[in-house]
Coordinates of C-alpha atoms in Angstrom, one line a residue:
Chain A
M170 CA 13.7 2.8 32.7
A171 CA 11.0 4.9 31.2
N172 CA 7.8 5.3 33.3
N173 CA 4.3 4.7 32.0
N174 CA 3.7 8.2 30.7
E175 CA 7.1 8.3 29.0
R176 CA 6.5 4.9 27.5
S177 CA 3.2 6.0 26.1
S178 CA 4.7 9.2 24.7
L179 CA 7.5 7.2 23.2
M180 CA 5.1 4.7 21.6
S181 CA 3.3 7.6 19.9
V182 CA 6.7 8.9 18.7
I183 CA 7.6 5.5 17.4
A184 CA 4.2 5.0 15.7
S185 CA 4.2 8.4 14.0
S186 CA 7.8 8.0 12.8
S187 CA 7.5 4.4 11.7
V188 CA 4.2 4.8 9.8
G189 CA 5.8 7.5 7.6
T190 CA 9.0 5.6 7.1
L191 CA 7.1 2.4 6.2
I192 CA 5.1 4.4 3.6
E193 CA 8.3 5.7 2.1
W194 CA 9.7 2.2 1.8
Y195 CA 6.4 1.1 0.3
D196 CA 6.5 3.8 -2.3
F197 CA 10.1 3.0 -3.2
Y198 CA 9.5 -0.7 -3.5
I199 CA 6.3 -0.4 -5.5
F200 CA 8.3 1.0 -8.4
G201 CA 10.8 -1.8 -8.2
S202 CA 8.2 -4.5 -7.9
L203 CA 6.3 -3.2 -10.9
A204 CA 9.4 -2.3 -12.9
T205 CA 8.5 -4.7 -15.7
I206 CA 5.1 -3.3 -16.3
I207 CA 6.4 0.3 -16.0
A208 CA 9.1 -0.5 -18.5
A209 CA 6.5 -1.8 -21.0
K210 CA 4.2 1.2 -20.5
F211 CA 6.7 4.0 -20.4
F212 CA 10.0 2.8 -21.9
P213 CA 9.1 1.1 -25.3
A214 CA 11.2 -1.9 -26.2
G215 CA 13.6 -1.6 -29.1
N216 CA 14.2 2.1 -28.6
D217 CA 17.6 3.2 -27.4
T218 CA 16.6 6.5 -25.8
A219 CA 13.8 4.8 -23.9
A220 CA 16.3 2.2 -22.7
L221 CA 18.7 4.9 -21.6
L222 CA 16.0 6.7 -19.6
S223 CA 14.9 3.4 -18.1
T224 CA 18.5 2.7 -17.0
L225 CA 18.8 6.2 -15.5
A226 CA 15.5 5.6 -13.6
T227 CA 16.8 2.3 -12.2
F228 CA 20.4 3.2 -11.5
A229 CA 20.6 6.9 -10.8
A230 CA 17.7 6.7 -8.3
G231 CA 19.5 4.2 -6.1
F232 CA 23.2 4.9 -6.6
I233 CA 23.5 8.7 -7.1
V234 CA 20.3 10.4 -5.9
R235 CA 19.9 8.4 -2.7
P236 CA 23.3 9.3 -1.2
F237 CA 22.8 12.9 -2.5
G238 CA 19.4 12.9 -0.7
A239 CA 21.2 11.8 2.4
L240 CA 23.6 14.8 2.2
F241 CA 20.9 17.3 1.2
F242 CA 18.3 16.4 3.8
G243 CA 20.9 15.4 6.4
R244 CA 22.3 18.9 6.2
L245 CA 18.8 20.4 6.4
G246 CA 17.9 18.2 9.4
D247 CA 21.0 19.3 11.3
L248 CA 20.3 23.0 10.4
I249 CA 16.5 23.4 10.8
G250 CA 15.5 20.3 12.7
R251 CA 14.5 16.7 12.3
K252 CA 10.7 17.1 12.4
Y253 CA 10.4 19.5 9.4
T254 CA 13.0 17.7 7.3
F255 CA 11.4 14.3 7.4
L256 CA 8.0 15.9 6.9
V257 CA 9.4 17.3 3.6
T258 CA 10.8 13.9 2.6
L259 CA 7.4 12.3 3.2
V260 CA 5.5 14.9 1.1
L261 CA 8.1 14.5 -1.7
M262 CA 8.0 10.8 -1.7
G263 CA 4.2 10.6 -1.5
G264 CA 3.6 13.2 -4.2
A265 CA 6.1 11.6 -6.6
T266 CA 4.5 8.1 -6.0
F267 CA 1.0 9.4 -6.6
L268 CA 2.0 11.2 -9.8
I269 CA 3.6 8.1 -11.2
G270 CA 0.2 6.5 -10.9
C271 CA -1.4 9.4 -12.8
I272 CA 0.9 9.8 -15.7
P273 CA -0.5 8.7 -19.1
D274 CA 1.7 6.1 -20.8
Y275 CA 4.1 6.5 -23.8
A276 CA 1.4 5.5 -26.3
T277 CA -0.8 8.4 -25.1
I278 CA 1.6 11.3 -24.5
G279 CA 4.9 10.2 -26.1
W280 CA 8.3 11.2 -24.8
F281 CA 6.9 13.3 -22.0
A282 CA 5.8 10.1 -20.2
P283 CA 9.3 8.4 -19.8
I284 CA 10.9 11.8 -18.9
A285 CA 8.3 12.5 -16.2
I286 CA 8.7 9.0 -14.8
L287 CA 12.5 9.5 -14.7
I288 CA 12.1 12.8 -12.8
L289 CA 9.6 11.3 -10.4
R290 CA 11.8 8.3 -9.7
L291 CA 14.7 10.5 -9.0
L292 CA 12.6 12.5 -6.5
Q293 CA 11.7 9.2 -4.8
G294 CA 15.4 8.4 -4.4
L295 CA 16.1 11.8 -3.1
A296 CA 13.3 11.6 -0.5
L297 CA 14.4 8.1 0.6
G298 CA 17.9 9.3 1.1
G299 CA 16.6 11.9 3.6
E300 CA 13.9 9.9 5.4
Y301 CA 15.7 7.1 7.2
G302 CA 18.4 9.1 8.9
G303 CA 15.8 11.6 10.1
A304 CA 13.4 8.9 11.5
A305 CA 16.2 6.9 13.2
T306 CA 17.7 10.1 14.7
Y307 CA 14.3 11.4 15.8
V308 CA 13.3 8.2 17.6
A309 CA 16.8 7.7 19.1
E310 CA 16.8 11.3 20.5
H311 CA 13.5 10.6 22.2
A312 CA 14.5 7.2 23.6
P313 CA 16.0 6.9 27.1
A314 CA 19.6 5.7 27.5
G315 CA 19.9 1.9 27.7
E316 CA 16.7 1.4 25.6
R317 CA 17.6 2.9 22.3
G318 CA 18.3 -0.4 20.6
Y319 CA 14.8 -1.5 21.4
W320 CA 13.0 1.7 20.4
T321 CA 14.9 2.3 17.2
S322 CA 14.4 -1.3 16.2
W323 CA 10.8 -0.4 15.3
I324 CA 12.1 2.0 12.7
Q325 CA 14.2 -0.9 11.4
T326 CA 11.2 -3.1 10.8
T327 CA 9.7 -0.5 8.4
A328 CA 12.0 -1.4 5.5
T329 CA 10.9 -5.1 5.6
L330 CA 7.3 -4.2 6.4
G331 CA 7.3 -1.7 3.5
L332 CA 8.4 -4.5 1.2
F333 CA 5.8 -6.8 2.7
V334 CA 2.9 -4.3 2.3
S335 CA 4.0 -3.5 -1.3
L336 CA 4.0 -7.2 -2.2
M337 CA 0.6 -7.7 -0.5
V338 CA -1.0 -4.7 -2.2
I339 CA 0.3 -5.9 -5.6
I340 CA -0.8 -9.5 -5.0
F341 CA -4.2 -8.4 -3.8
T342 CA -4.8 -6.0 -6.7
K343 CA -3.6 -8.5 -9.3
E344 CA -5.8 -11.3 -7.9
S345 CA -8.8 -9.0 -7.6
L346 CA -8.6 -7.5 -11.1
G347 CA -7.0 -10.4 -13.0
A348 CA -3.7 -10.3 -14.8
E349 CA -5.0 -8.6 -17.9
K350 CA -6.7 -5.6 -16.2
F351 CA -3.9 -5.3 -13.8
E352 CA -1.4 -4.9 -16.6
D353 CA -3.7 -2.6 -18.4
W354 CA -4.5 -0.1 -15.7
G355 CA -4.6 -1.9 -12.3
W356 CA -0.9 -1.4 -11.7
R357 CA -1.7 2.3 -11.1
L358 CA -3.7 1.5 -8.0
P359 CA -0.8 0.7 -5.6
F360 CA 0.7 4.1 -6.6
L361 CA -2.5 6.0 -6.2
L362 CA -3.1 4.4 -2.8
S363 CA 0.0 6.0 -1.6
I364 CA -1.6 9.5 -1.4
L365 CA -4.1 8.3 1.2
L366 CA -1.4 6.7 3.3
V367 CA 0.8 9.8 3.0
V368 CA -2.0 12.3 4.0
V369 CA -2.7 10.3 7.1
S370 CA 1.0 10.1 7.9
I371 CA 1.5 13.9 7.3
I372 CA -1.4 14.7 9.7
I373 CA 0.2 12.5 12.4
R374 CA 3.7 13.9 11.8
M375 CA 2.4 17.5 11.9
R376 CA 1.4 16.9 15.6
M377 CA 4.8 15.7 16.6
K378 CA 7.3 17.9 18.5
E379 CA 10.9 18.5 17.6
S380 CA 13.4 16.0 19.1
P381 CA 14.3 17.1 22.6
M382 CA 18.1 16.9 22.0
F383 CA 17.9 19.0 18.9
A384 CA 15.5 21.5 20.6
K385 CA 18.0 21.8 23.5
L386 CA 20.8 22.4 21.1
K387 CA 18.8 25.1 19.3
D388 CA 17.9 26.8 22.5
E389 CA 21.5 26.9 23.5
G390 CA 22.5 28.3 20.0
K391 CA 24.8 25.3 19.4
V392 CA 23.3 24.1 16.1
S393 CA 25.9 23.5 13.5
T394 CA 26.3 26.2 10.9
N395 CA 27.9 23.9 8.3
P396 CA 27.0 20.3 9.0
L397 CA 28.7 19.0 5.8
K398 CA 32.0 20.6 6.7
E399 CA 31.8 19.4 10.3
S400 CA 30.9 15.9 9.2
F401 CA 33.4 15.4 6.4
G402 CA 35.9 18.1 6.8
N403 CA 36.6 17.3 10.5
K404 CA 39.2 14.4 10.5
A405 CA 38.0 12.9 13.8
N406 CA 34.4 12.6 12.5
F407 CA 35.3 11.7 8.9
K408 CA 37.4 8.7 10.0
M409 CA 34.3 7.5 11.9
V410 CA 32.1 8.0 8.8
L411 CA 34.6 5.9 6.8
L412 CA 34.7 3.3 9.5
V413 CA 31.0 3.0 9.7
L414 CA 30.8 2.6 6.0
F415 CA 33.5 -0.1 5.7
G416 CA 33.0 -1.8 9.0
A417 CA 29.2 -1.8 9.3
T418 CA 26.8 -0.5 6.7
M419 CA 28.6 -2.0 3.7
G420 CA 28.2 -5.5 5.0
Q421 CA 24.7 -4.8 6.4
G422 CA 23.6 -3.6 2.9
V423 CA 24.8 -6.8 1.1
V424 CA 23.4 -9.1 3.8
W425 CA 20.0 -7.3 3.6
Y426 CA 19.8 -7.2 -0.2
T427 CA 20.9 -10.9 -0.5
G428 CA 18.4 -12.1 2.1
Q429 CA 15.4 -10.2 0.8
F430 CA 15.8 -9.2 -2.8
Y431 CA 18.4 -11.6 -4.3
A432 CA 16.5 -14.5 -2.7
Q433 CA 13.4 -13.3 -4.5
L434 CA 15.3 -12.8 -7.8
F435 CA 17.0 -16.2 -7.4
L436 CA 13.7 -18.0 -7.1
L437 CA 12.1 -16.0 -9.9
N438 CA 14.9 -15.9 -12.5
T439 CA 17.2 -18.7 -11.7
C440 CA 14.7 -21.3 -10.5
K441 CA 11.8 -19.9 -12.7
V442 CA 9.3 -20.3 -9.9
D443 CA 5.9 -18.8 -10.4
S444 CA 5.9 -15.1 -9.3
T445 CA 2.7 -15.2 -7.2
Q446 CA 4.1 -18.3 -5.3
V447 CA 7.5 -16.6 -4.8
N448 CA 5.9 -13.3 -3.6
T449 CA 3.5 -15.0 -1.3
W450 CA 6.2 -17.2 0.3
L451 CA 8.5 -14.2 0.7
C452 CA 5.7 -12.4 2.4
I453 CA 5.2 -15.3 4.9
A454 CA 9.0 -15.4 5.5
L455 CA 9.2 -11.7 6.1
L456 CA 6.3 -11.8 8.5
L457 CA 7.9 -14.7 10.4
G458 CA 11.3 -13.1 10.5
T459 CA 10.4 -9.4 11.2
G460 CA 10.1 -9.9 14.9
G461 CA 13.9 -10.4 14.9
F462 CA 14.5 -6.7 14.4
V463 CA 12.9 -5.9 17.7
L464 CA 14.4 -8.9 19.4
F465 CA 17.9 -8.1 18.3
G466 CA 17.4 -4.4 18.9
W467 CA 16.3 -5.1 22.5
L468 CA 19.2 -7.6 22.9
S469 CA 21.7 -5.0 21.7
D470 CA 20.7 -2.9 24.7
K471 CA 21.7 -5.7 27.0
I472 CA 24.8 -7.3 25.4
G473 CA 26.1 -4.6 23.0
R474 CA 25.2 -3.7 19.4
K475 CA 28.5 -4.6 17.7
V476 CA 28.6 -8.2 18.8
I477 CA 25.1 -8.9 17.4
M478 CA 25.8 -7.2 14.1
M479 CA 29.1 -9.0 13.6
L480 CA 27.6 -12.4 14.6
G481 CA 24.8 -11.8 12.0
M482 CA 27.4 -11.0 9.4
A483 CA 29.5 -14.1 10.3
L484 CA 26.4 -16.3 10.1
A485 CA 25.5 -14.8 6.8
V486 CA 28.9 -15.5 5.4
V487 CA 28.9 -19.1 6.6
C488 CA 25.3 -20.1 5.9
T489 CA 24.0 -18.1 2.9
K490 CA 25.3 -20.4 0.2
S491 CA 24.0 -23.5 1.9
L492 CA 20.6 -21.9 2.3
F493 CA 20.5 -21.0 -1.4
Q494 CA 21.6 -24.5 -2.3
R495 CA 18.7 -25.8 -0.2
M496 CA 16.2 -23.6 -1.9
Y497 CA 17.5 -24.7 -5.3
A498 CA 17.3 -28.3 -4.3
Y499 CA 13.6 -27.9 -3.5
A500 CA 12.8 -25.6 -6.5
S501 CA 14.7 -27.2 -9.3
P502 CA 12.8 -29.9 -11.3
A503 CA 16.1 -31.6 -11.9
H504 CA 15.8 -33.0 -8.4
K505 CA 12.2 -34.3 -8.9
T506 CA 10.6 -37.4 -10.3
E507 CA 8.5 -36.7 -13.4
I508 CA 5.2 -38.5 -14.0
T509 CA 5.9 -38.9 -17.7
E510 CA 2.4 -40.3 -18.6
K511 CA 0.7 -37.1 -17.4
A512 CA 2.7 -34.7 -19.5
T513 CA 0.7 -32.7 -22.0
S514 CA 1.5 -30.7 -25.0
E515 CA -0.7 -28.4 -27.1
V516 CA -0.1 -26.3 -30.1
K517 CA -2.1 -23.2 -31.1
M518 CA -1.8 -21.4 -34.3
S519 CA -2.9 -17.8 -34.8
L520 CA -2.1 -14.8 -36.9
A521 CA 1.1 -13.1 -35.8
P522 CA 0.7 -9.7 -34.3
K523 CA 0.9 -6.8 -36.7
S524 CA 0.8 -9.1 -39.7
T525 CA -1.7 -10.3 -42.2
A526 CA 0.2 -13.3 -43.6
D527 CA 2.7 -14.6 -40.9
S528 CA 1.5 -17.1 -38.2
L529 CA 2.3 -17.4 -34.6
K530 CA 2.8 -21.0 -33.3
V531 CA 2.5 -21.4 -29.5
T532 CA 3.5 -24.7 -28.1
K533 CA 2.6 -25.2 -24.5
T534 CA 4.1 -28.2 -22.7
V535 CA 3.2 -29.1 -19.1
K536 CA 5.2 -31.6 -17.1
F537 CA 3.9 -33.1 -13.8
Y538 CA 6.1 -34.3 -10.9
T539 CA 5.3 -36.7 -8.0
D540 CA 5.5 -33.9 -5.4
G541 CA 2.8 -31.9 -7.1
T542 CA 5.1 -29.6 -9.0
T543 CA 4.2 -28.6 -12.6
V544 CA 6.6 -27.1 -15.1
T545 CA 5.0 -25.2 -18.0
D546 CA 7.1 -24.4 -21.1
T547 CA 5.7 -22.0 -23.5
K548 CA 7.4 -21.6 -26.8
K549 CA 6.3 -19.0 -29.3
E550 CA 7.5 -19.2 -32.9
T551 CA 6.7 -16.8 -35.6
I552 CA 6.3 -18.6 -38.9
F553 CA 6.9 -16.3 -41.8
A554 CA 4.8 -16.7 -45.0
D555 CA 7.8 -15.6 -47.0
T556 CA 10.8 -17.3 -45.4
A557 CA 13.2 -15.6 -47.8
S558 CA 12.2 -12.1 -46.7
A559 CA 14.6 -9.8 -44.9
A560 CA 12.2 -9.6 -41.9
A561 CA 12.2 -13.4 -41.6
K562 CA 16.0 -13.6 -41.8
A563 CA 16.6 -10.9 -39.3
F564 CA 14.0 -12.2 -36.8
K565 CA 15.2 -13.9 -33.7
Q566 CA 12.8 -16.4 -32.1
P567 CA 12.3 -15.7 -28.4
S568 CA 13.5 -18.2 -25.9
P569 CA 10.8 -20.5 -24.4
A570 CA 9.3 -19.2 -21.2
K571 CA 9.4 -21.6 -18.3
V572 CA 7.2 -21.4 -15.2
V573 CA 7.7 -23.8 -12.3
K574 CA 4.7 -24.1 -9.9
L575 CA 6.0 -25.9 -6.9
G576 CA 4.1 -28.5 -5.0
E577 CA 3.0 -27.8 -1.4
S578 CA 5.6 -30.1 0.1
N579 CA 8.3 -27.6 -1.1
K580 CA 6.6 -24.6 0.5
W581 CA 7.9 -24.7 4.1
P582 CA 11.5 -25.8 3.4
I583 CA 11.8 -22.8 1.1
I584 CA 10.0 -20.4 3.4
W585 CA 12.3 -21.5 6.3
S586 CA 15.4 -21.0 4.2
I587 CA 14.2 -17.4 3.5
V588 CA 13.3 -17.0 7.2
C589 CA 16.9 -17.9 8.1
L590 CA 18.2 -15.3 5.6
V591 CA 15.8 -12.7 7.1
V592 CA 17.0 -13.5 10.6
F593 CA 20.6 -12.7 9.5
V594 CA 19.2 -9.4 8.1
T595 CA 17.5 -8.7 11.4
M596 CA 20.7 -9.3 13.3
V597 CA 22.8 -6.9 11.2
Y598 CA 20.0 -4.4 10.7
G599 CA 18.1 -4.4 14.0
P600 CA 20.7 -2.7 16.2
I601 CA 22.3 -0.6 13.5
A602 CA 20.2 2.6 13.9
A603 CA 21.0 2.9 17.6
F604 CA 24.6 2.1 16.8
L605 CA 24.9 4.8 14.2
V606 CA 23.1 7.5 16.1
E607 CA 25.3 6.9 19.2
L608 CA 28.5 7.3 17.1
F609 CA 27.9 10.9 16.1
P610 CA 27.2 14.1 18.1
T611 CA 23.7 15.6 17.9
K612 CA 24.6 18.7 15.9
I613 CA 25.9 16.7 12.9
R614 CA 24.1 13.3 13.5
Y615 CA 21.6 13.4 10.7
T616 CA 24.2 14.2 8.1
S617 CA 27.0 12.0 9.4
M618 CA 24.9 8.8 9.7
S619 CA 22.8 9.2 6.6
L620 CA 25.6 9.2 4.0
P621 CA 27.4 6.0 5.1
Y622 CA 24.0 4.3 5.6
H623 CA 22.8 5.1 2.0
I624 CA 26.2 4.3 0.4
G625 CA 26.2 1.0 2.3
N626 CA 22.7 0.1 1.4
G627 CA 22.0 2.0 -1.8
V628 CA 25.4 1.3 -3.5
F629 CA 26.8 -1.9 -2.0
G630 CA 23.5 -3.5 -1.3
G631 CA 21.8 -2.1 -4.4
L632 CA 24.5 -3.6 -6.6
V633 CA 23.8 -7.1 -5.4
P634 CA 21.1 -8.0 -8.0
L635 CA 23.1 -6.5 -10.9
I636 CA 26.6 -7.9 -10.0
A637 CA 25.2 -11.3 -8.9
T638 CA 23.3 -11.6 -12.2
L639 CA 26.4 -10.6 -14.2
M640 CA 28.5 -13.2 -12.4
F641 CA 25.9 -15.9 -13.0
E642 CA 25.7 -15.0 -16.7
A643 CA 29.5 -15.1 -16.9
T644 CA 29.6 -18.7 -15.7
K645 CA 27.5 -19.7 -18.7
L646 CA 30.5 -18.9 -20.9
N647 CA 32.3 -21.8 -19.1
P648 CA 31.9 -24.9 -21.2
A649 CA 31.8 -27.0 -18.0
T650 CA 28.6 -25.1 -16.9
P651 CA 26.7 -24.2 -20.0
S652 CA 23.5 -23.4 -18.0
G653 CA 25.6 -21.4 -15.5
D654 CA 26.5 -21.9 -11.9
P655 CA 23.4 -20.7 -10.0
F656 CA 25.3 -19.8 -6.9
A657 CA 28.1 -17.9 -8.6
G658 CA 26.4 -14.6 -7.9
L659 CA 26.7 -15.0 -4.1
A660 CA 30.4 -14.4 -4.3
Y661 CA 30.0 -10.6 -4.5
P662 CA 27.8 -10.0 -1.5
M663 CA 29.5 -12.6 0.7
T664 CA 33.0 -11.4 0.0
I665 CA 31.9 -7.8 0.8
A666 CA 30.2 -9.1 4.0
M667 CA 33.4 -10.9 4.9
L668 CA 35.6 -7.8 4.4
C669 CA 33.2 -5.7 6.4
L670 CA 33.1 -8.4 9.2
L671 CA 36.9 -8.2 9.4
I672 CA 37.0 -4.4 9.6
G673 CA 34.0 -4.3 11.9
T674 CA 35.3 -6.9 14.3
L675 CA 38.8 -5.5 14.5
V676 CA 38.3 -1.8 14.2
L677 CA 34.7 -0.8 15.1
P678 CA 34.5 0.5 18.7
K679 CA 32.3 -1.3 21.1
N680 CA 31.3 1.5 23.3
V681 CA 31.3 4.9 21.7
N682 CA 28.2 6.8 22.7
H683 CA 27.9 10.5 22.0
M684 CA 24.2 10.6 23.0
D685 CA 24.8 10.2 26.7
D686 CA 27.9 12.5 26.8
N687 CA 27.4 15.9 28.1
Q688 CA 26.2 17.2 24.8
E689 CA 27.9 18.9 22.3
G690 CA 31.3 19.8 22.3
Chain B
M107 CA 39.2 -12.1 -4.8
L108 CA 35.5 -12.8 -5.2
G109 CA 35.0 -16.3 -4.1
L110 CA 37.4 -16.0 -1.2
Y111 CA 34.5 -16.4 1.1
E112 CA 33.9 -19.9 0.0
G113 CA 35.4 -23.0 1.6
A114 CA 37.7 -23.1 4.6
V115 CA 39.2 -19.6 4.2
G116 CA 35.9 -17.8 4.3
M117 CA 34.4 -20.0 7.0
G118 CA 37.6 -19.7 9.0
I119 CA 37.7 -15.9 8.8
A120 CA 34.0 -15.6 9.7
A121 CA 34.4 -18.0 12.6
V122 CA 37.5 -16.3 14.0
C123 CA 35.8 -12.9 13.7
A124 CA 32.7 -14.2 15.5
V125 CA 34.9 -15.5 18.4
L126 CA 37.0 -12.3 18.5
N127 CA 33.8 -10.3 19.3
F128 CA 33.7 -12.1 22.7
V129 CA 37.3 -11.7 23.7
T130 CA 39.5 -8.7 24.3
I131 CA 42.6 -8.6 22.2
P132 CA 45.6 -6.9 23.9
A133 CA 45.9 -3.3 22.6
N134 CA 49.4 -3.7 21.1
I135 CA 48.4 -6.8 19.1
S136 CA 45.1 -5.3 18.0
N137 CA 46.8 -2.1 16.8
L138 CA 49.4 -4.1 14.9
I139 CA 46.6 -6.0 13.1
K140 CA 44.8 -2.7 12.3
K141 CA 48.0 -1.4 10.7
A142 CA 48.6 -4.5 8.7
L143 CA 45.0 -4.5 7.5
G144 CA 45.4 -0.8 6.7
V145 CA 48.2 -1.8 4.2
C146 CA 45.8 -4.3 2.7
W147 CA 43.1 -1.7 2.2
I148 CA 45.6 0.7 0.6
L149 CA 46.6 -2.0 -1.9
L150 CA 43.1 -3.4 -2.4
A151 CA 41.5 0.0 -3.2
P152 CA 43.4 0.7 -6.4
Y153 CA 43.3 -3.0 -7.4
A154 CA 39.5 -3.1 -7.0
A155 CA 39.1 0.3 -8.8
V156 CA 41.2 -0.9 -11.8
A157 CA 39.4 -4.3 -11.9
F158 CA 36.0 -2.5 -11.8
V159 CA 36.9 0.0 -14.5
Q160 CA 38.2 -2.8 -16.6
A161 CA 35.1 -4.8 -16.2
G162 CA 33.0 -1.8 -17.1
L163 CA 35.1 -1.0 -20.1
A164 CA 34.8 -4.5 -21.3
K165 CA 31.0 -4.4 -21.1
M166 CA 30.9 -0.9 -22.8
N167 CA 33.2 -2.1 -25.6
A168 CA 31.4 -5.4 -26.1
K169 CA 29.7 -6.1 -29.4
G170 CA 26.1 -4.8 -29.2
A171 CA 26.6 -2.6 -26.2
T172 CA 23.9 0.1 -26.1
S173 CA 23.9 3.6 -24.8
A174 CA 21.9 2.3 -21.9
V175 CA 24.6 -0.2 -21.0
N176 CA 27.2 2.5 -21.3
T177 CA 25.3 4.9 -19.1
Q178 CA 24.8 2.2 -16.5
W179 CA 28.5 1.6 -16.3
V180 CA 29.4 5.2 -16.3
I181 CA 27.1 5.7 -13.3
L182 CA 28.5 2.7 -11.5
I183 CA 32.2 3.6 -12.1
S184 CA 31.6 7.2 -11.1
I185 CA 30.1 6.2 -7.8
F186 CA 32.5 3.3 -7.2
L187 CA 35.8 5.2 -7.7
P188 CA 35.2 7.7 -4.8
I189 CA 34.3 4.8 -2.5
M190 CA 37.6 3.2 -3.3
V191 CA 39.4 6.5 -2.6
G192 CA 37.5 6.4 0.8
L193 CA 38.8 2.8 1.4
A194 CA 42.4 3.9 0.7
I195 CA 42.0 6.8 3.1
H196 CA 40.6 4.4 5.7
G197 CA 43.6 2.2 5.1
W198 CA 45.9 5.2 5.5
Y199 CA 44.2 6.3 8.8
S200 CA 44.6 2.7 10.0
V201 CA 48.4 2.7 9.2
K202 CA 48.8 6.1 10.9
G203 CA 47.2 4.7 14.0
E204 CA 44.1 6.8 13.9
Y205 CA 42.0 3.8 14.9
D206 CA 44.4 2.5 17.6
T207 CA 43.0 1.3 20.8
T208 CA 44.1 3.5 23.6
E209 CA 42.2 2.1 26.6
E210 CA 43.5 -0.8 28.9

């Protein structure tokens, strides 16, 4: 047990590491949460090159650059030390985020805008790839034996809190400025705010000392000369890297992305629930569930890390679909009673944009339900003055936009469903930092743990929204389900989680701990 | 393959795995299961790789596919294939007994 002085020093290590990591997650999520606005400002619709750059910004940052960042900064962290490496990742992330908020849009500076955004987003991915492994390693190398699960669990909270803070900042800015101003220039504020947070975090991190385990290794001249070769060229270590990927991080990644991000997308896109309502409820659920990281991290010190992670994965496989069905039951108007006499419909005619003769007909229909839910359908039709013109023939009328504003009685059942999903996330994610750092020796720890973590999360987890959406869309081709099977998308993450659970349960070692060995052979 | 998690099969596997975390399986049985699963991973890796590439090619060759869609799938395939090679190597290590339990 750590004494009072050690605990206070540890708390300062945790605080300084966690704040920086939280800011990095905040920076990364801000871009994702504001992707629609950024796309409109920087990647003009109907332009193939812009769409290509947009795709690169979305996919390359998560899938290629993040694992590459893990290798690049992991190597650096094992060569020159943890402290300086994750200081660099923080500066890189903060600088890139701030600059995204400064860049004039496509309408002002043309092609330079989307190219600059792409480069900055790639830098964000690179920095994120290096940050987590450094922070987890740094904290674990300070923590006393038998308490690493508890202390590193604070680092684990940062990803969820980063999402929470980013959503709160967006909601607050949007509500303060109003939707129009927010879409015009207000969206830049969350990016600009990052520089303040980063400066504070840099000052704190500058005061930190190097991790004691790495410092000892350096003093003894035992630092690895080629961490990449020792991590992936050494069979004994490489097989552990593969095992960690397929038996732990792959499943953890999909459980995490399903619980936090796909749940959000599901409510927004499949159930068409109002975005402010979804984000606010998600924030409440994250806040309620986040304590689980620390609880399960602490518990992993007592009963073992593997058992908690595997139980979390098993629960996710068994319960996720039921929880999504429950959310759908509360969110879908199909399960509600409409007050037909209250329904309203109004039609507005105006001049179509960029036209002097064509009209725009906007039909807004509002339906009311007994539980306080309202469903607003907005249909926009362009009525051409010359219906025989080529433009009229080629024009495709947009699909009606539907927004469901749920009644208060639906709030808590949906929030509790998300809380359950977040609890599964905390079970698989809470103990994993301590588990990973203990699996690898100090001299190649940063490199060895970062790559499987970022492949598991960035690739397997990051693919959840895309593959789940593709699977949902594919079910619409089935004549039996013309509007699609809303739960079809869950097959991908849950099958991956099940395979990972199988490998993890049967192959993952229960008690490998290189941190308490006589270091570094 | 996808959808396997649903119904009794998925629930059963998850429940058995959950229980197995609390019991100690004799080393010889555990090692046998690891080897059998190793064969599964060796077979699954090329199957999943081919299925993923086929899905990607179908999307890329679909009517109206843009350069953005093509780029997206090229990125996904290029990152997914090495991971499947890793799964096959993991399976091979399992079959060779690299993950065998030696204690007891």
